[in-house]
Structures are given as C-alpha cells and as structure tokens.
CSV table of C-alpha atoms in Angstrom, one decimal:
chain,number,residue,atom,x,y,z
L,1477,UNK,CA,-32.2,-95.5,-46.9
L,1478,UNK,CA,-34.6,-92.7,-47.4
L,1479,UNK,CA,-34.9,-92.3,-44.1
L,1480,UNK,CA,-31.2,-91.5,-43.6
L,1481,UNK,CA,-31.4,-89.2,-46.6
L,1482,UNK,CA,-34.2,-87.5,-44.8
L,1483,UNK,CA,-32.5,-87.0,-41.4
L,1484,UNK,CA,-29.7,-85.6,-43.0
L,1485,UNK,CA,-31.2,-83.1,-45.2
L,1486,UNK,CA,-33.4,-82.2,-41.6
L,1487,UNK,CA,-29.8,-81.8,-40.1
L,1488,UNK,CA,-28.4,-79.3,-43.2
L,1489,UNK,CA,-31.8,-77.0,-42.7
L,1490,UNK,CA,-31.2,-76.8,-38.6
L,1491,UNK,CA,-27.5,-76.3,-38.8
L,1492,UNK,CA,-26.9,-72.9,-39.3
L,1493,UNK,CA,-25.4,-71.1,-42.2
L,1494,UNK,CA,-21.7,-69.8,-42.0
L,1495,UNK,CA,-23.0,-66.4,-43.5
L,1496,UNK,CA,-25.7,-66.7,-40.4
L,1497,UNK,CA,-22.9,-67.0,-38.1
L,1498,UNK,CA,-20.9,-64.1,-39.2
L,1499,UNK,CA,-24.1,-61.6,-39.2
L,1500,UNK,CA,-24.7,-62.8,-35.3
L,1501,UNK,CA,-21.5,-61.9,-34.4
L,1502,UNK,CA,-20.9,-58.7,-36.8
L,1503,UNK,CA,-24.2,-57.5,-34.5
L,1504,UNK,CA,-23.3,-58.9,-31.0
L,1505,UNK,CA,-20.2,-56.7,-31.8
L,1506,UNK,CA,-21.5,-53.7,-32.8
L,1507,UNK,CA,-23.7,-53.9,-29.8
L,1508,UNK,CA,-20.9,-54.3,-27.5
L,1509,UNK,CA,-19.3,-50.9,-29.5
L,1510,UNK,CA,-22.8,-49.0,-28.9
L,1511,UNK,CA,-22.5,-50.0,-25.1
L,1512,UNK,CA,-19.3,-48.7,-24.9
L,1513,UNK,CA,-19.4,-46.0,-26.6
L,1514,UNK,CA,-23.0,-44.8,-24.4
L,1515,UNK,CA,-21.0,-45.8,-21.1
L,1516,UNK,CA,-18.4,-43.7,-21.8
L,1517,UNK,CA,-20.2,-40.8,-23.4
L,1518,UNK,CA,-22.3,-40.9,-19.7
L,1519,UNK,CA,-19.0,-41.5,-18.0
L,1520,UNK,CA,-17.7,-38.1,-19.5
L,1521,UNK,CA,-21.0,-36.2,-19.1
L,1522,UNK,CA,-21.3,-36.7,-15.7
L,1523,UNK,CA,-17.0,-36.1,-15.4
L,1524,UNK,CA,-18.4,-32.8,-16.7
L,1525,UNK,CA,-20.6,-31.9,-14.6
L,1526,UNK,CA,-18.8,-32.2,-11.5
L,1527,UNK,CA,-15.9,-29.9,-13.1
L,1528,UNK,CA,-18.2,-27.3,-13.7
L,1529,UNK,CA,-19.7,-27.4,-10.7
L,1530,UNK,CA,-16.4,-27.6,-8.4
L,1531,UNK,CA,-14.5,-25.3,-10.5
L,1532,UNK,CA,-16.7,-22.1,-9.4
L,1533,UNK,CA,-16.2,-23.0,-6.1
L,1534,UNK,CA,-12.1,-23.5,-5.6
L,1535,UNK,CA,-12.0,-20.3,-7.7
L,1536,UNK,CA,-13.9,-19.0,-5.5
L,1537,UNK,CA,-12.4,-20.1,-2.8
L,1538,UNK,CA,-9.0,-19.3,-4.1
L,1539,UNK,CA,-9.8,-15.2,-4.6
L,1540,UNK,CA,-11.5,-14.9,-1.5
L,1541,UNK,CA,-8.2,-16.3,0.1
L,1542,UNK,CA,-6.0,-13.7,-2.3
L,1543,UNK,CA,-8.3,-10.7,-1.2
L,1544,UNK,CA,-7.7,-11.8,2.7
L,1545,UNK,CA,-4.3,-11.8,1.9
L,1546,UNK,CA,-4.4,-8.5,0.2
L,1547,UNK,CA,-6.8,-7.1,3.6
L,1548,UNK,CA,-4.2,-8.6,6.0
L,1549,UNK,CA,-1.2,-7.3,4.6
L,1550,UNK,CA,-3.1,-3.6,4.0
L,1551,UNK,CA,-3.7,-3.9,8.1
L,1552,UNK,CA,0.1,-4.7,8.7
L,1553,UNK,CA,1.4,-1.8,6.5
L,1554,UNK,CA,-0.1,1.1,7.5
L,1555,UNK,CA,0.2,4.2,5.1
L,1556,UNK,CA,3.5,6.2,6.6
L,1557,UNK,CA,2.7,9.1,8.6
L,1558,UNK,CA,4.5,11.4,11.8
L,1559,UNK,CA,3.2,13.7,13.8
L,1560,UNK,CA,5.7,15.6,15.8
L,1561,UNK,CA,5.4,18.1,19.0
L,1562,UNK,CA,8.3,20.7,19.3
L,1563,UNK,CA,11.3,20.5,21.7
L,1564,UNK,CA,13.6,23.0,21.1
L,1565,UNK,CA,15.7,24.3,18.2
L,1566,UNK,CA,19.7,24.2,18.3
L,1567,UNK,CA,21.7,27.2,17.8
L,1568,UNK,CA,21.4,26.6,13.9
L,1569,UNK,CA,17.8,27.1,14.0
L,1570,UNK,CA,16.4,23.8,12.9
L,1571,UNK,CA,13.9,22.3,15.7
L,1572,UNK,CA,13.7,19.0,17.3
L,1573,UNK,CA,10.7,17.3,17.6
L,1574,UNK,CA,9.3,13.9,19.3
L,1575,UNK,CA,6.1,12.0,18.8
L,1576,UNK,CA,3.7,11.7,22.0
L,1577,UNK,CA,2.2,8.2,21.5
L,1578,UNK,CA,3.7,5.2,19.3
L,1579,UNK,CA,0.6,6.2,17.1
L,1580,UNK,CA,2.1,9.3,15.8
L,1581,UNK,CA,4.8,8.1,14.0
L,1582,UNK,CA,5.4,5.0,12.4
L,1583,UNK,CA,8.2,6.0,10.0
L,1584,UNK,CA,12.0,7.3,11.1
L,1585,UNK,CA,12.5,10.3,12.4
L,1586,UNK,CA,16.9,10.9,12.5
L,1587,UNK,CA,17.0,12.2,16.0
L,1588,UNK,CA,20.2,13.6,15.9
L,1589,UNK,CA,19.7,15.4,12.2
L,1590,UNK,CA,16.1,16.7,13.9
L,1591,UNK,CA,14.8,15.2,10.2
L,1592,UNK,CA,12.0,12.9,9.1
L,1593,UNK,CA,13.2,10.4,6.4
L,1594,UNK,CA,10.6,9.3,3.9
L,1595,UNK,CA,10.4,5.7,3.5
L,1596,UNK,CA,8.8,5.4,0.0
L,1597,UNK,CA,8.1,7.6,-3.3
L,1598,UNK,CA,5.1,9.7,-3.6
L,1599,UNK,CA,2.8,12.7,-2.9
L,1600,UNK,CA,3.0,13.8,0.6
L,1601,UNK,CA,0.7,16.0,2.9
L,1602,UNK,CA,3.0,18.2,5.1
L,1603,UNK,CA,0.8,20.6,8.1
L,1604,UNK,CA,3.2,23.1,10.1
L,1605,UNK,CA,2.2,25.1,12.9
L,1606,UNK,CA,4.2,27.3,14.7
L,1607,UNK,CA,3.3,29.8,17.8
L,1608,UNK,CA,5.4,32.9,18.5
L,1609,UNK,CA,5.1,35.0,21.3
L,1610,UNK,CA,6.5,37.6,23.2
L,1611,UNK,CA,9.1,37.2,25.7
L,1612,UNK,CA,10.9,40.2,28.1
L,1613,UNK,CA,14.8,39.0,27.3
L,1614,UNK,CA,14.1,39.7,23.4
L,1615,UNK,CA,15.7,42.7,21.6
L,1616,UNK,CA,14.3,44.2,18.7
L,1617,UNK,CA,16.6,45.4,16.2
L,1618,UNK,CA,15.0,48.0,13.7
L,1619,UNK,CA,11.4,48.5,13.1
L,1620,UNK,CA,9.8,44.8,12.8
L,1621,UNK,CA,10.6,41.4,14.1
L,1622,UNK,CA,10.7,39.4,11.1
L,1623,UNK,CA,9.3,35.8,12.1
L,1624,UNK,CA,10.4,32.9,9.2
L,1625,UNK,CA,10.3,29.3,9.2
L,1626,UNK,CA,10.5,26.7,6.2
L,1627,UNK,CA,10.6,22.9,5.6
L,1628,UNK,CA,13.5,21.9,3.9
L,1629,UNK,CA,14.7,19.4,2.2
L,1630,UNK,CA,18.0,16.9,1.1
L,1631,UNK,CA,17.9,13.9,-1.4
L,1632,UNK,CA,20.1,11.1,-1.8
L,1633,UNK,CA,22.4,11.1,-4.7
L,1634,UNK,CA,24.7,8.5,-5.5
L,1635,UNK,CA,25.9,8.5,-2.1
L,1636,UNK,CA,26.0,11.7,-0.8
L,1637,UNK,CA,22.8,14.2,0.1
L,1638,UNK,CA,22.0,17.6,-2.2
L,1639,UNK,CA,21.8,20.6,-0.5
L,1640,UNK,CA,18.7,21.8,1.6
L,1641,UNK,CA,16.2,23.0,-0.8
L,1642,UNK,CA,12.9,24.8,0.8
L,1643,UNK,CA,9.7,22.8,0.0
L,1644,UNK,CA,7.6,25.1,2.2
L,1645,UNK,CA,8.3,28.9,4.0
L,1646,UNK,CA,6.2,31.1,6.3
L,1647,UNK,CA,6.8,34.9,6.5
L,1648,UNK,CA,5.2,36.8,9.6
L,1649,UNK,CA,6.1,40.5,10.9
L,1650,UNK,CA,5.3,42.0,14.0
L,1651,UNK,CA,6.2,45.9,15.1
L,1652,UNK,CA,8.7,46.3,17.6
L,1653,UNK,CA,6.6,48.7,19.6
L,1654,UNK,CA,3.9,45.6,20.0
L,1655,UNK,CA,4.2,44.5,23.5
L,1656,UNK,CA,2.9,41.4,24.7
L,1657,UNK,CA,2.5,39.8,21.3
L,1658,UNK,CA,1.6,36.9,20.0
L,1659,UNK,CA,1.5,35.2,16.5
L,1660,UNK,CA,0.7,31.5,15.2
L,1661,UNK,CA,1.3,30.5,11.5
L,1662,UNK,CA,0.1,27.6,9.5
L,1663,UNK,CA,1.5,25.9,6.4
L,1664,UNK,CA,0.0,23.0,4.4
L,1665,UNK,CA,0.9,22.0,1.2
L,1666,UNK,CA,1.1,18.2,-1.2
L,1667,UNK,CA,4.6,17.6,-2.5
L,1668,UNK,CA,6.2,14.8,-4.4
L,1669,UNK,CA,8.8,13.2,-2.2
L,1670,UNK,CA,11.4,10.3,-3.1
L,1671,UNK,CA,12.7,7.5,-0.8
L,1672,UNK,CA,14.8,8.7,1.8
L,1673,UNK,CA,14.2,12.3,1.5
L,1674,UNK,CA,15.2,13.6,4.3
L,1675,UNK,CA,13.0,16.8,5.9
L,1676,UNK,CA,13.5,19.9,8.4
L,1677,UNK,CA,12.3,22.6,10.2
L,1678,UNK,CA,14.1,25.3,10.1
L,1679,UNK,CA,13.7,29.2,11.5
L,1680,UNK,CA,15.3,32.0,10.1
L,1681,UNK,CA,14.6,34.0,13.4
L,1682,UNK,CA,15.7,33.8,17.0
L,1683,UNK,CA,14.6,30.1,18.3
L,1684,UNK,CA,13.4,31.6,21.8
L,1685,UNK,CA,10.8,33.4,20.1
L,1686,UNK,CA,9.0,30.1,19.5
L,1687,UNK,CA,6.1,29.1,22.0
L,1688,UNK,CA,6.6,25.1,23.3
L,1689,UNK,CA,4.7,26.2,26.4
L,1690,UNK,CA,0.8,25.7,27.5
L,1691,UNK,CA,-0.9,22.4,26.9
L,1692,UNK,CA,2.2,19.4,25.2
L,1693,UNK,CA,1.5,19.3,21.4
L,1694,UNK,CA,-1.0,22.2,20.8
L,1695,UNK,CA,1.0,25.1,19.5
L,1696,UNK,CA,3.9,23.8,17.7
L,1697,UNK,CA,3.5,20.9,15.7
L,1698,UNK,CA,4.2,19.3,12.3
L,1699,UNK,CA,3.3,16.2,10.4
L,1700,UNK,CA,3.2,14.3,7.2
L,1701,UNK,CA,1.5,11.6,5.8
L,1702,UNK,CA,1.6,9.3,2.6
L,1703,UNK,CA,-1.2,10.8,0.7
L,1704,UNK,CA,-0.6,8.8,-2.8
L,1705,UNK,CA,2.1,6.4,-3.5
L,1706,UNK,CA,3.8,5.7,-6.5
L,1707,UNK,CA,5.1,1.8,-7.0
C-alpha cells in the first residue's frame, strides 16, 4: 500500500504542471512571432535594396531614351531657312527667285507671288544683296539714277492678307553722266515675323538695271533664317 502511495506521488512530481504547460507554449509562440517578424524584416531589407539599386538605373535609362528622342527629332526639324538666287523681276518690280540646291531652302517659297512664307513665329535674320550695273539701252531721266529696293511684307488676318508693309529698304544714287557703272547694296537686319508672313523683294527702279549675270548666285541674292523661335 505504501508502495502505491509512493509511485503515485513519483507520478504527480514527473507530470508536469498546467501553469508549466502554458509558459512552454506562451514561449514556443513568441519565438515563432520573433522568427517571423526577423524573416520578414530581412525579406523587406533586402526588397529595398534592390529598389534602390534598380531604380537609378531605369531612370536612367528612361532620360537617356527622352534625350535621344529630343536629339532625333532636333535632326528631323531643321531650323527654317531659304537662300534664294535672282531670276528676274516682273513688270511690277518684285523679283523671282529660286534656290540652287535642296539645301537652300527648306521652307515655302509661293512661286507664283515671288514670296517666301514663314512657317513659324519668331525673330528672323533677313541678308539682301543686290548688284546694279550699267547697261547701253538705259535712259536717264534728270540728274541721278535713283536705285531702291525693299523687303516687304503681308500678314494674315482673319482670312484675308494686310497690305505690304516695308520691313527693310536700300537707297543708292548714281550720276547720269557715270558711264560704265556699277553698284552692289547690302541689307541685313533681325525682325519678328509671324506664321505665314508672307515676304518680297521689291524695286522701286527699272528691273533691267539689276545684274543676274557673272557667276549663278553671286551678285543677287537673299535669304532668311529662323534665328529664335517663339513656342
């Protein structure tokens, strides 16, 4: 019987305690959190990392790609800009002009107004050069020949054009007992210009006074170009 007694109080001291049980698994649990909770904090370090070292690169990536964009479309769309060799001029004294190469003019020129249109608003370089010279079948009236040219100009309104305005004019006189002579003016000047201005030539004196002759393109001539645009 005491025996029993003895194996049974042996039994009560190996068995463990209900409180026991409860602390093992209130720690196996909060192990299992800690675990977790380091797994994931490397899981999101490391997530990190990569972002911040792929992100430099696909931004990068993604401005050099917007700056070859930029590049390519800057080579497709050159600035607008003519350069023009005289013809002849009609009876109403405005010239005609045509570009030697494909080069020389990459925006419209209205053949049969003899005018350059401007394709876009902004500040403009115009050069004119025009030769005069002497020729036996002229006949000078009065004591000077009287040699003028201008560039004018007509902008769109509503529908219709203004009237020519002069943008830029070139006086040159020469004595009517000169024999033999010859003259060459030169004009230059930066003007603001709005799309679809339309521009001219235009001489004030007789039209077979101007020189076309000698070497194509080298004695009368004009040109503009797109010196600053305004979006």
């Amino acid at each position: 019987m005491e025996r029993r007694v003895d194996m049974e109080l042996a039994h009560h001291r190996l068995a463990p305690s209900r409180s026991e049980i409860n602390c093992k698994v209130c720690i196996s649990f909060t192990a299992s959190v800690v675990i977790s909770t380091f797994t994931c904090t490397l899981v999101v370090f490391h997530l990190l990392g990569v972002q911040s070292t792929v992100s430099p690169v696909k931004e990068a990536t993604g401005y050099q790609k917007l700056q070859g964009e930029r590049t390519q479309n800057t080579q497709r769309m050159p600035r607008p800009n003519a350069h023009l060799v005289a013809v002849c001029s009609d009876v109403d004294g405005v010239l005609s002009w045509q570009n030697s190469s494909k080069e020389d003019l990459n925006m419209e020129y209205n053949d049969s107004e003899r005018s350059l249109v401007i394709p876009k608003k902004g500040f403009y370089i115009i050069y004119l050069q025009i030769s005069y010279r002497f020729t036996e079948n002229f006949i000078c009236k009065g004591d000077n020949v009287v040699l003028i040219h201008e560039v004018i100009k007509r902008s769109l309104l509503r529908y219709s054009y203004t009237k020519p305005k002069n943008v830029i004019s070139s006086l040159e006189t020469v004595s009517c007992t000169e024999k033999y002579w010859g003259r060459t003016t030169h004009s230059m000047a930066r003007i603001f210009f709005r799309k679809e201005d339309r521009l001219q030539v235009k001489l004030s004196s007789n039209w077979s006074l101007v020189d076309i002759y000698g070497p194509h393109g080298t004695k009368t001539f004009w040109g503009v170009y797109l010196d600053r645009d305004l979006k």
